[in-house]
CSV table of C-alpha atoms and ligand atoms in Angstrom, one decimal:
chain,number,residue,atom,x,y,z
A,140,MET,CA,1.9,-21.4,-17.1
A,141,SER,CA,0.2,-18.4,-18.6
A,142,THR,CA,0.1,-17.6,-22.3
A,143,GLU,CA,2.6,-15.0,-23.3
A,144,SER,CA,1.2,-14.5,-26.7
A,145,VAL,CA,-1.4,-16.3,-28.6
A,146,GLY,CA,-0.9,-16.7,-32.4
A,147,ASP,CA,1.6,-14.9,-34.6
A,148,ALA,CA,-0.5,-12.2,-36.1
A,149,ARG,CA,2.5,-9.9,-36.2
A,150,ALA,CA,4.5,-12.3,-38.4
A,151,ARG,CA,1.6,-12.9,-40.7
A,152,ALA,CA,0.8,-9.1,-41.1
A,153,VAL,CA,4.4,-8.3,-41.9
A,154,ALA,CA,4.8,-11.2,-44.3
A,155,ALA,CA,1.6,-10.2,-46.1
A,156,HIS,CA,2.7,-6.6,-46.4
A,157,ARG,CA,6.1,-7.6,-47.8
A,158,GLU,CA,4.5,-9.7,-50.5
A,159,GLU,CA,2.0,-7.0,-51.6
A,160,TRP,CA,3.8,-3.7,-51.0
A,161,GLY,CA,7.3,-4.4,-49.8
A,162,GLU,CA,8.8,-3.6,-46.3
A,163,PRO,CA,6.4,-2.0,-43.8
A,164,ALA,CA,7.4,1.2,-42.2
A,165,ALA,CA,5.8,0.4,-38.8
A,166,VAL,CA,3.9,-2.4,-37.0
A,167,VAL,CA,1.0,-1.4,-34.8
A,168,ARG,CA,-0.6,-3.9,-32.4
A,169,ALA,CA,-3.7,-3.5,-30.2
A,170,PRO,CA,-4.9,-6.2,-27.7
A,171,GLY,CA,-8.3,-7.6,-27.0
A,172,ARG,CA,-9.4,-7.5,-23.4
A,173,VAL,CA,-11.1,-9.5,-20.7
A,174,ASN,CA,-13.1,-7.6,-18.0
A,175,LEU,CA,-12.6,-9.1,-14.5
A,176,ILE,CA,-15.5,-7.2,-12.8
A,177,GLY,CA,-17.5,-4.1,-13.4
A,178,GLU,CA,-19.9,-5.2,-16.1
A,179,HIS,CA,-22.4,-2.9,-17.8
A,180,THR,CA,-21.2,-0.1,-15.7
A,181,ASP,CA,-19.1,2.0,-18.2
A,182,TYR,CA,-22.0,3.6,-20.1
A,183,ASN,CA,-23.4,4.5,-16.6
A,184,ASP,CA,-20.2,6.5,-15.9
A,185,GLY,CA,-19.1,3.8,-13.4
A,186,PHE,CA,-16.2,1.5,-12.7
A,187,VAL,CA,-14.7,-1.3,-14.7
A,188,PHE,CA,-11.7,-3.6,-14.0
A,189,PRO,CA,-10.4,-5.1,-17.3
A,190,MET,CA,-6.9,-6.2,-18.5
A,191,ALA,CA,-5.4,-6.6,-22.0
A,192,LEU,CA,-5.1,-10.1,-23.4
A,193,PRO,CA,-2.3,-11.9,-25.2
A,194,PHE,CA,-4.4,-11.6,-28.4
A,195,ASP,CA,-3.7,-8.8,-30.8
A,196,THR,CA,-5.0,-7.2,-33.9
A,197,VAL,CA,-1.8,-6.2,-35.9
A,198,MET,CA,-1.4,-3.8,-38.7
A,199,ALA,CA,1.8,-3.7,-40.8
A,200,VAL,CA,1.6,-0.2,-42.3
A,201,SER,CA,3.4,2.0,-44.9
A,202,ASP,CA,2.8,5.2,-46.9
A,203,GLY,CA,0.9,5.0,-50.2
A,204,PRO,CA,1.8,7.0,-53.2
A,205,PRO,CA,0.5,10.6,-52.9
A,206,ASP,CA,-2.9,11.3,-54.4
A,207,THR,CA,-4.0,7.7,-54.3
A,208,ALA,CA,-6.6,6.1,-52.1
A,209,SER,CA,-5.5,4.3,-48.9
A,210,GLU,CA,-5.7,0.6,-49.1
A,211,ILE,CA,-6.3,-2.1,-46.6
A,212,ARG,CA,-5.7,-5.8,-46.9
A,213,SER,CA,-6.9,-8.2,-44.3
A,214,GLU,CA,-6.1,-11.8,-44.0
A,215,GLY,CA,-9.0,-14.0,-44.9
A,216,TYR,CA,-11.2,-11.1,-45.9
A,217,GLY,CA,-9.7,-9.5,-49.0
A,218,ALA,CA,-8.9,-5.9,-49.8
A,219,PHE,CA,-10.6,-2.6,-50.1
A,220,THR,CA,-9.8,1.1,-50.7
A,221,LEU,CA,-10.8,3.7,-48.1
A,222,ASP,CA,-13.5,6.1,-49.2
A,223,GLY,CA,-14.5,3.7,-52.0
A,224,ASP,CA,-16.8,0.6,-51.7
A,225,VAL,CA,-16.3,-0.6,-48.2
A,226,PRO,CA,-17.2,-4.2,-47.3
A,227,ASP,CA,-18.9,-4.9,-44.0
A,228,TRP,CA,-15.7,-6.0,-42.4
A,229,GLY,CA,-13.9,-2.8,-43.4
A,230,ILE,CA,-16.5,-0.5,-41.9
A,231,TYR,CA,-14.7,-0.1,-38.5
A,232,ILE,CA,-11.5,0.9,-40.2
A,233,GLN,CA,-13.3,3.3,-42.7
A,234,THR,CA,-15.1,5.0,-39.8
A,235,THR,CA,-12.0,5.3,-37.7
A,236,HIS,CA,-10.2,6.7,-40.7
A,237,GLU,CA,-12.9,9.4,-41.1
A,238,LEU,CA,-12.9,10.4,-37.5
A,239,VAL,CA,-9.0,10.5,-37.2
A,240,GLY,CA,-9.0,12.4,-40.5
A,241,ASP,CA,-11.4,15.0,-39.1
A,242,ARG,CA,-9.1,15.4,-36.1
A,243,LEU,CA,-6.0,15.8,-38.2
A,244,ARG,CA,-7.7,18.4,-40.4
A,245,ARG,CA,-8.7,20.4,-37.3
A,246,GLU,CA,-5.0,20.5,-36.4
A,247,GLY,CA,-4.0,21.5,-39.8
A,248,VAL,CA,-2.3,18.1,-40.3
A,249,GLU,CA,-2.6,16.5,-43.8
A,250,VAL,CA,-4.4,13.1,-43.8
A,251,PRO,CA,-1.9,10.5,-45.0
A,252,VAL,CA,-2.3,8.0,-47.8
A,253,TRP,CA,-1.6,4.7,-45.9
A,254,ARG,CA,-1.5,1.0,-46.7
A,255,ALA,CA,-2.1,-1.7,-44.1
A,256,SER,CA,-2.0,-5.4,-43.9
A,257,VAL,CA,-4.1,-6.6,-41.1
A,258,ALA,CA,-3.9,-9.9,-39.2
A,259,ALA,CA,-5.7,-10.7,-36.0
A,260,ASP,CA,-5.5,-13.4,-33.3
A,261,ILE,CA,-8.5,-12.1,-31.2
A,262,PRO,CA,-11.4,-14.6,-31.6
A,263,THR,CA,-14.4,-12.6,-33.1
A,264,GLY,CA,-17.9,-12.5,-31.4
A,265,ALA,CA,-16.4,-13.9,-28.3
A,266,SER,CA,-16.8,-10.8,-26.1
A,267,LEU,CA,-13.0,-10.1,-26.2
A,268,SER,CA,-13.3,-6.7,-27.9
A,269,SER,CA,-11.9,-7.6,-31.4
A,270,SER,CA,-13.7,-4.5,-32.9
A,271,ALA,CA,-12.1,-2.1,-30.3
A,272,ALA,CA,-8.7,-3.4,-31.1
A,273,VAL,CA,-9.3,-2.8,-34.8
A,274,GLU,CA,-10.4,0.9,-34.0
A,275,VAL,CA,-7.4,1.4,-31.7
A,276,ALA,CA,-4.9,-0.1,-34.1
A,277,THR,CA,-6.4,2.0,-37.0
A,278,ALA,CA,-6.3,5.3,-35.1
A,279,LEU,CA,-2.6,4.7,-34.1
A,280,ALA,CA,-1.6,3.6,-37.6
A,281,ILE,CA,-3.0,6.8,-39.2
A,282,ALA,CA,-1.6,9.1,-36.6
A,283,ASP,CA,1.8,7.4,-37.0
A,284,ARG,CA,1.7,7.9,-40.8
A,285,ALA,CA,0.7,11.5,-40.3
A,286,GLY,CA,3.5,12.0,-37.8
A,287,PHE,CA,0.9,13.2,-35.3
A,288,ARG,CA,1.2,12.4,-31.5
A,289,ILE,CA,-2.2,11.2,-30.3
A,290,ASP,CA,-3.1,10.6,-26.6
A,291,PRO,CA,-4.2,7.1,-25.9
A,292,VAL,CA,-7.3,8.4,-24.2
A,293,GLU,CA,-8.2,10.3,-27.4
A,294,VAL,CA,-7.6,7.1,-29.3
A,295,ALA,CA,-10.1,5.4,-27.0
A,296,ARG,CA,-12.7,8.2,-27.4
A,297,ILE,CA,-12.4,8.0,-31.2
A,298,GLY,CA,-13.0,4.2,-31.0
A,299,GLN,CA,-16.0,4.8,-28.8
A,300,GLN,CA,-17.4,7.3,-31.3
A,301,VAL,CA,-17.0,4.8,-34.1
A,302,GLU,CA,-19.1,2.3,-32.2
A,303,THR,CA,-21.8,4.9,-31.4
A,304,ARG,CA,-21.9,6.0,-35.0
A,305,LEU,CA,-22.1,2.5,-36.4
A,306,LEU,CA,-24.4,0.9,-33.8
A,307,GLY,CA,-26.4,4.0,-33.1
A,308,VAL,CA,-26.0,3.2,-29.3
A,309,ALA,CA,-24.1,5.1,-26.7
A,310,THR,CA,-21.7,2.4,-25.8
A,311,GLY,CA,-19.1,2.6,-23.1
A,312,ILE,CA,-15.4,3.2,-23.4
A,313,MET,CA,-14.0,0.3,-21.5
A,314,ASP,CA,-12.9,-1.8,-24.5
A,315,GLN,CA,-11.0,0.9,-26.3
A,316,LEU,CA,-9.6,2.4,-23.2
A,317,ILE,CA,-8.0,-0.8,-21.9
A,318,SER,CA,-6.7,-1.7,-25.4
A,319,ALA,CA,-5.1,1.6,-25.7
A,320,THR,CA,-3.7,2.1,-22.1
A,321,ALA,CA,-3.2,-1.3,-20.3
A,322,VAL,CA,-0.1,-1.9,-18.3
A,323,ASP,CA,2.0,-5.1,-18.5
A,324,GLY,CA,1.2,-7.5,-15.7
A,325,SER,CA,-1.8,-5.5,-14.3
A,326,ALA,CA,-5.5,-5.1,-14.7
A,327,SER,CA,-6.7,-1.5,-14.6
A,328,LEU,CA,-9.5,-0.1,-12.5
A,329,ILE,CA,-11.0,2.6,-14.7
A,330,ASP,CA,-13.3,5.4,-13.6
A,331,CYS,CA,-15.4,5.7,-16.7
A,332,ARG,CA,-16.4,9.3,-15.8
A,333,SER,CA,-13.0,10.9,-15.3
A,334,LEU,CA,-11.3,8.2,-17.5
A,335,LEU,CA,-8.6,7.8,-14.9
A,336,THR,CA,-7.0,4.4,-15.0
A,337,SER,CA,-5.2,2.7,-12.0
A,338,PRO,CA,-3.2,-0.4,-12.7
A,339,HIS,CA,-3.4,-3.1,-10.1
A,340,PRO,CA,-1.0,-6.1,-10.3
A,341,LEU,CA,-2.9,-9.5,-10.3
A,342,PRO,CA,-2.7,-11.3,-7.0
A,343,GLU,CA,0.4,-13.5,-6.4
A,344,GLY,CA,-0.2,-17.2,-7.1
A,345,THR,CA,-3.3,-16.7,-9.3
A,346,ALA,CA,-4.0,-17.0,-12.9
A,347,VAL,CA,-6.8,-15.4,-15.0
A,348,VAL,CA,-8.4,-18.0,-17.3
A,349,VAL,CA,-10.5,-17.0,-20.2
A,350,MET,CA,-13.1,-19.6,-21.3
A,351,ASP,CA,-14.8,-19.6,-24.6
A,352,THR,CA,-18.2,-21.2,-24.6
A,353,MET,CA,-17.9,-21.3,-28.4
A,354,THR,CA,-21.4,-19.8,-28.5
A,355,ARG,CA,-22.0,-16.7,-30.6
A,356,ARG,CA,-25.0,-14.5,-30.9
A,357,GLU,CA,-26.2,-12.1,-33.5
A,358,LEU,CA,-28.4,-9.1,-32.7
A,359,VAL,CA,-26.9,-8.4,-29.3
A,360,ASP,CA,-26.9,-4.7,-30.2
A,361,SER,CA,-30.6,-4.4,-29.7
A,362,GLU,CA,-30.4,-6.0,-26.3
A,363,PHE,CA,-27.4,-3.8,-25.4
A,364,SER,CA,-29.4,-0.6,-26.5
A,365,ALA,CA,-32.4,-1.8,-24.4
A,366,ARG,CA,-30.3,-2.2,-21.3
A,367,ALA,CA,-28.6,1.2,-21.8
A,368,ALA,CA,-31.9,3.0,-22.4
A,369,THR,CA,-33.4,1.4,-19.2
A,370,CYS,CA,-30.4,2.6,-17.1
A,371,PHE,CA,-30.6,6.1,-18.6
A,372,ARG,CA,-34.3,6.1,-17.8
A,373,ALA,CA,-33.7,5.0,-14.2
A,374,ALA,CA,-31.1,7.8,-13.7
A,375,SER,CA,-33.5,10.4,-15.1
A,376,LEU,CA,-36.3,9.2,-12.8
A,377,LEU,CA,-33.9,9.5,-9.9
A,378,GLY,CA,-32.9,13.0,-11.0
A,379,VAL,CA,-29.2,12.2,-11.3
A,380,PRO,CA,-26.9,12.5,-14.4
A,381,ALA,CA,-26.0,8.8,-14.4
A,382,LEU,CA,-26.4,5.7,-12.2
A,383,ARG,CA,-22.8,6.2,-11.1
A,384,ASP,CA,-24.2,9.0,-8.9
A,385,ILE,CA,-26.1,6.6,-6.7
A,386,ASP,CA,-23.8,4.9,-4.3
A,387,ASP,CA,-26.3,2.9,-2.2
A,388,VAL,CA,-29.0,0.4,-3.6
A,389,ALA,CA,-31.3,1.7,-0.9
A,390,ALA,CA,-31.5,4.9,-2.7
A,391,LEU,CA,-33.2,3.0,-5.6
A,392,ALA,CA,-36.3,2.3,-3.4
A,393,PRO,CA,-38.4,5.0,-5.2
A,394,LEU,CA,-38.3,3.0,-8.3
A,395,ALA,CA,-39.4,-0.3,-6.9
A,396,SER,CA,-43.1,-0.3,-7.2
A,397,GLU,CA,-43.8,1.7,-10.3
A,398,HIS,CA,-40.7,0.9,-12.3
A,399,PRO,CA,-39.6,-2.6,-11.4
A,400,LEU,CA,-37.5,-3.1,-14.6
A,401,GLU,CA,-35.6,0.1,-14.0
A,402,HIS,CA,-35.3,-1.0,-10.4
A,403,ARG,CA,-33.8,-4.3,-11.2
A,404,ARG,CA,-31.3,-3.1,-13.8
A,405,ALA,CA,-30.2,-0.2,-11.6
A,406,SER,CA,-29.7,-2.5,-8.6
A,407,HIS,CA,-27.2,-4.5,-10.7
A,408,VAL,CA,-25.3,-1.3,-11.8
A,409,VAL,CA,-25.1,0.3,-8.4
A,410,ALA,CA,-24.0,-2.9,-6.6
A,411,GLU,CA,-21.6,-3.7,-9.5
A,412,ASN,CA,-19.8,-0.4,-9.1
A,413,GLU,CA,-19.4,-1.2,-5.4
A,414,ARG,CA,-18.0,-4.6,-6.3
A,415,ALA,CA,-15.5,-3.2,-8.8
A,416,LEU,CA,-14.1,-0.8,-6.2
A,417,ALA,CA,-14.1,-3.5,-3.6
A,418,ALA,CA,-12.2,-5.9,-5.9
A,419,ALA,CA,-9.6,-3.2,-6.5
A,420,GLU,CA,-9.0,-2.9,-2.7
A,421,ALA,CA,-8.9,-6.7,-2.4
A,422,MET,CA,-6.4,-6.9,-5.3
A,423,HIS,CA,-4.3,-4.2,-3.6
A,424,ALA,CA,-4.4,-6.2,-0.4
A,425,GLY,CA,-3.5,-9.4,-2.3
A,426,ASP,CA,-6.8,-11.0,-1.1
A,427,ALA,CA,-7.5,-13.2,-4.1
A,428,ALA,CA,-10.3,-15.2,-2.4
A,429,GLU,CA,-12.2,-11.9,-2.0
A,430,VAL,CA,-11.7,-11.0,-5.6
A,431,GLY,CA,-13.1,-14.4,-6.6
A,432,ARG,CA,-16.1,-14.0,-4.3
A,433,LEU,CA,-17.0,-10.6,-5.8
A,434,MET,CA,-16.6,-12.1,-9.3
A,435,ASN,CA,-19.1,-14.8,-8.4
A,436,GLU,CA,-21.6,-12.1,-7.1
A,437,SER,CA,-21.1,-10.2,-10.3
A,438,HIS,CA,-22.1,-13.2,-12.4
A,439,ASP,CA,-25.2,-14.0,-10.3
A,440,SER,CA,-26.3,-10.3,-10.5
A,441,LEU,CA,-25.8,-10.2,-14.4
A,442,ARG,CA,-27.8,-13.4,-14.7
A,443,ASP,CA,-30.7,-12.6,-12.4
A,444,LEU,CA,-31.0,-8.8,-12.3
A,445,TYR,CA,-29.5,-7.6,-15.5
A,446,GLU,CA,-30.5,-10.7,-17.5
A,447,VAL,CA,-27.5,-10.7,-20.0
A,448,SER,CA,-26.2,-14.2,-19.4
A,449,SER,CA,-27.0,-17.4,-21.4
A,450,GLU,CA,-27.4,-21.1,-20.8
A,451,GLY,CA,-23.8,-21.7,-22.1
A,452,LEU,CA,-22.3,-19.0,-20.0
A,453,ASP,CA,-24.2,-20.1,-16.8
A,454,ARG,CA,-23.1,-23.6,-17.4
A,455,MET,CA,-19.4,-22.6,-18.0
A,456,VAL,CA,-19.4,-20.6,-14.8
A,457,ASP,CA,-20.9,-23.4,-12.7
A,458,ILE,CA,-18.4,-25.9,-14.2
A,459,ALA,CA,-15.5,-23.5,-13.5
A,460,ARG,CA,-16.6,-22.8,-9.9
A,461,ALA,CA,-16.5,-26.6,-9.2
A,462,ALA,CA,-13.1,-27.2,-10.9
A,463,PRO,CA,-9.8,-27.4,-8.9
A,464,GLY,CA,-8.4,-24.1,-7.6
A,465,CYS,CA,-11.2,-21.9,-8.8
A,466,LEU,CA,-11.6,-18.7,-6.7
A,467,GLY,CA,-14.4,-17.2,-8.7
A,468,ALA,CA,-15.9,-17.2,-12.2
A,469,ARG,CA,-18.3,-15.0,-14.3
A,470,MET,CA,-19.4,-14.1,-17.7
A,471,THR,CA,-17.4,-11.2,-19.2
A,472,GLY,CA,-18.2,-8.4,-21.7
A,473,GLY,CA,-21.6,-7.7,-23.1
A,474,GLY,CA,-23.0,-11.1,-22.5
A,475,PHE,CA,-25.5,-13.5,-24.2
A,476,ALA,CA,-22.6,-15.6,-25.6
A,477,GLY,CA,-18.9,-15.7,-26.0
A,478,CYS,CA,-16.5,-15.9,-23.0
A,479,ALA,CA,-16.5,-16.3,-19.3
A,480,VAL,CA,-13.5,-15.6,-17.0
A,481,ALA,CA,-12.2,-17.3,-13.9
A,482,LEU,CA,-9.6,-16.4,-11.3
A,483,VAL,CA,-7.7,-19.6,-10.4
A,484,ARG,CA,-5.2,-20.5,-7.7
A,485,ASP,CA,-1.9,-21.2,-9.6
A,486,PRO,CA,0.7,-22.9,-7.5
A,487,GLY,CA,3.3,-22.5,-10.2
A,488,GLY,CA,5.6,-25.2,-11.4
A,489,ALA,CA,5.0,-27.5,-14.2
A,490,VAL,CA,1.3,-28.3,-13.1
A,491,GLY,CA,0.1,-24.8,-12.7
A,492,VAL,CA,-3.6,-24.5,-13.5
A,493,GLU,CA,-3.6,-27.6,-15.6
A,494,PRO,CA,-6.1,-29.5,-13.3
A,495,PHE,CA,-8.5,-26.6,-13.6
A,496,LEU,CA,-8.1,-26.4,-17.5
A,497,SER,CA,-8.6,-30.1,-18.1
A,498,GLU,CA,-11.6,-30.5,-15.8
A,499,VAL,CA,-13.4,-27.5,-17.3
A,500,VAL,CA,-12.8,-28.7,-20.8
A,501,ARG,CA,-13.9,-32.2,-20.0
A,502,ALA,CA,-17.1,-31.1,-18.2
A,503,TYR,CA,-18.2,-28.4,-20.7
A,504,GLU,CA,-17.5,-30.6,-23.6
A,505,SER,CA,-19.5,-33.5,-22.1
A,506,TRP,CA,-22.5,-31.1,-21.5
A,507,SER,CA,-22.4,-29.2,-24.8
A,508,GLY,CA,-20.8,-31.6,-27.2
A,509,VAL,CA,-18.3,-28.9,-28.2
A,510,ALA,CA,-14.8,-28.5,-26.9
A,511,PRO,CA,-14.4,-25.0,-25.4
A,512,ARG,CA,-11.2,-23.1,-25.8
A,513,LEU,CA,-9.4,-22.0,-22.6
A,514,TRP,CA,-6.5,-19.7,-22.2
A,515,SER,CA,-4.6,-18.9,-19.0
A,516,CYS,CA,-3.7,-15.3,-19.7
A,517,ARG,CA,-1.0,-12.9,-18.6
A,518,ALA,CA,-2.1,-9.3,-18.5
A,519,MET,CA,-0.4,-7.6,-21.4
A,520,ALA,CA,0.6,-4.0,-22.2
A,521,GLY,CA,-1.7,-1.8,-24.2
A,522,ALA,CA,-1.4,-0.9,-27.9
A,523,SER,CA,2.0,0.1,-29.3
A,524,VAL,CA,3.5,1.3,-32.5
A,525,GLN,CA,6.9,0.0,-33.5
A,526,ARG,CA,8.8,1.8,-36.3
A,527,LEU,CA,10.9,-0.3,-38.5
A,528,GLY,CA,14.0,0.4,-40.5
B,826,LIG,C1,-19.5,-4.4,-24.3
B,826,LIG,C2,-19.3,-2.9,-24.5
B,826,LIG,C3,-18.5,-2.3,-23.3
B,826,LIG,C4,-19.2,-2.6,-22.0
B,826,LIG,C5,-19.6,-4.1,-22.0
B,826,LIG,C6,-20.4,-4.5,-20.7
B,826,LIG,O1,-18.3,-5.1,-24.3
B,826,LIG,O2,-18.5,-2.6,-25.7
B,826,LIG,O3,-18.4,-1.0,-23.5
B,826,LIG,O4,-20.4,-1.9,-21.9
B,826,LIG,O5,-20.2,-4.6,-23.1
B,826,LIG,O6,-19.7,-4.2,-19.6
């Protein structure tokens, strides 16, 4: 049995809006994501293969009175006015508001005064892209209030610019693009250079299980920047615009002796791009065992060559691989903490992937002392705006 929708963020956002401001004019939702394969490839112009999760960030929105400041309320965090004193948690919304505002002004469209009540079911710090979902929901909410049609790819680009501006790192576009464009029932192979997405239905008789190690880590941004910088250096040493332009690890040989770090990191990226493409083919052919095998290889490469795993993630992956029905397991997202993902055989019926879930929970809890959270997830549709009334 896969999870249709986790939590009731929509109901909470609408109720909060009614209480504070009356009936919302629209409800915007943007999902988190799990990446099945193609990790640390997006900022190298490569290939990724994520799907949207049944966890959303939801904004109930309405127009504010003209000539006032836009206001945001978020469950558990409080309220702030845009362009005023912005608390840390509001910085993604504020920055998205600024970038969408610039875009509207360029089109001669007035920037709306808007009010939003935010509720979210995406676990934070778990590598499930909660901040990307906030950026995507915010961009769609403002565009909706302005009556401006905005392309989902542009929404994703704006979200990526928000991250770049806030973190000072050239991050990839995977998280925002899948949140904005995912197709119900499918994972999407995304070419991060052309930004073309091709949806692939998940293989029959399998389930995608997201496994939260319950570990969180601060200061991941500096590790992320270091990895990106090493990749950019490797590309420039090889005289190509991006590592995407190398399609065979043998072509990395010139780096091996003088630049061993660049060689190691680039070896992961080049092979990972190949794996993401191979996984799409296997998915297309319904070869779930091959997808699982590629996921296993991906994890081992992230652990040994890219060095972005952690003890908790490695343990979770080992436990999952040994559990009933597992076809493959790996860390997902940026790494260092948060979630892993497994592809599991799902015979259907009442039992489904229950034996897998219970064994992983038992074994991980007995190792770490903390009960992990697991979700068997359906691939959901990307962000949407629903007008009310
Ligand atoms: C983070 C980034 C993504 C991507 C992954 C690694 O989630 O936000 O753009 O780079 O790490 O694949």
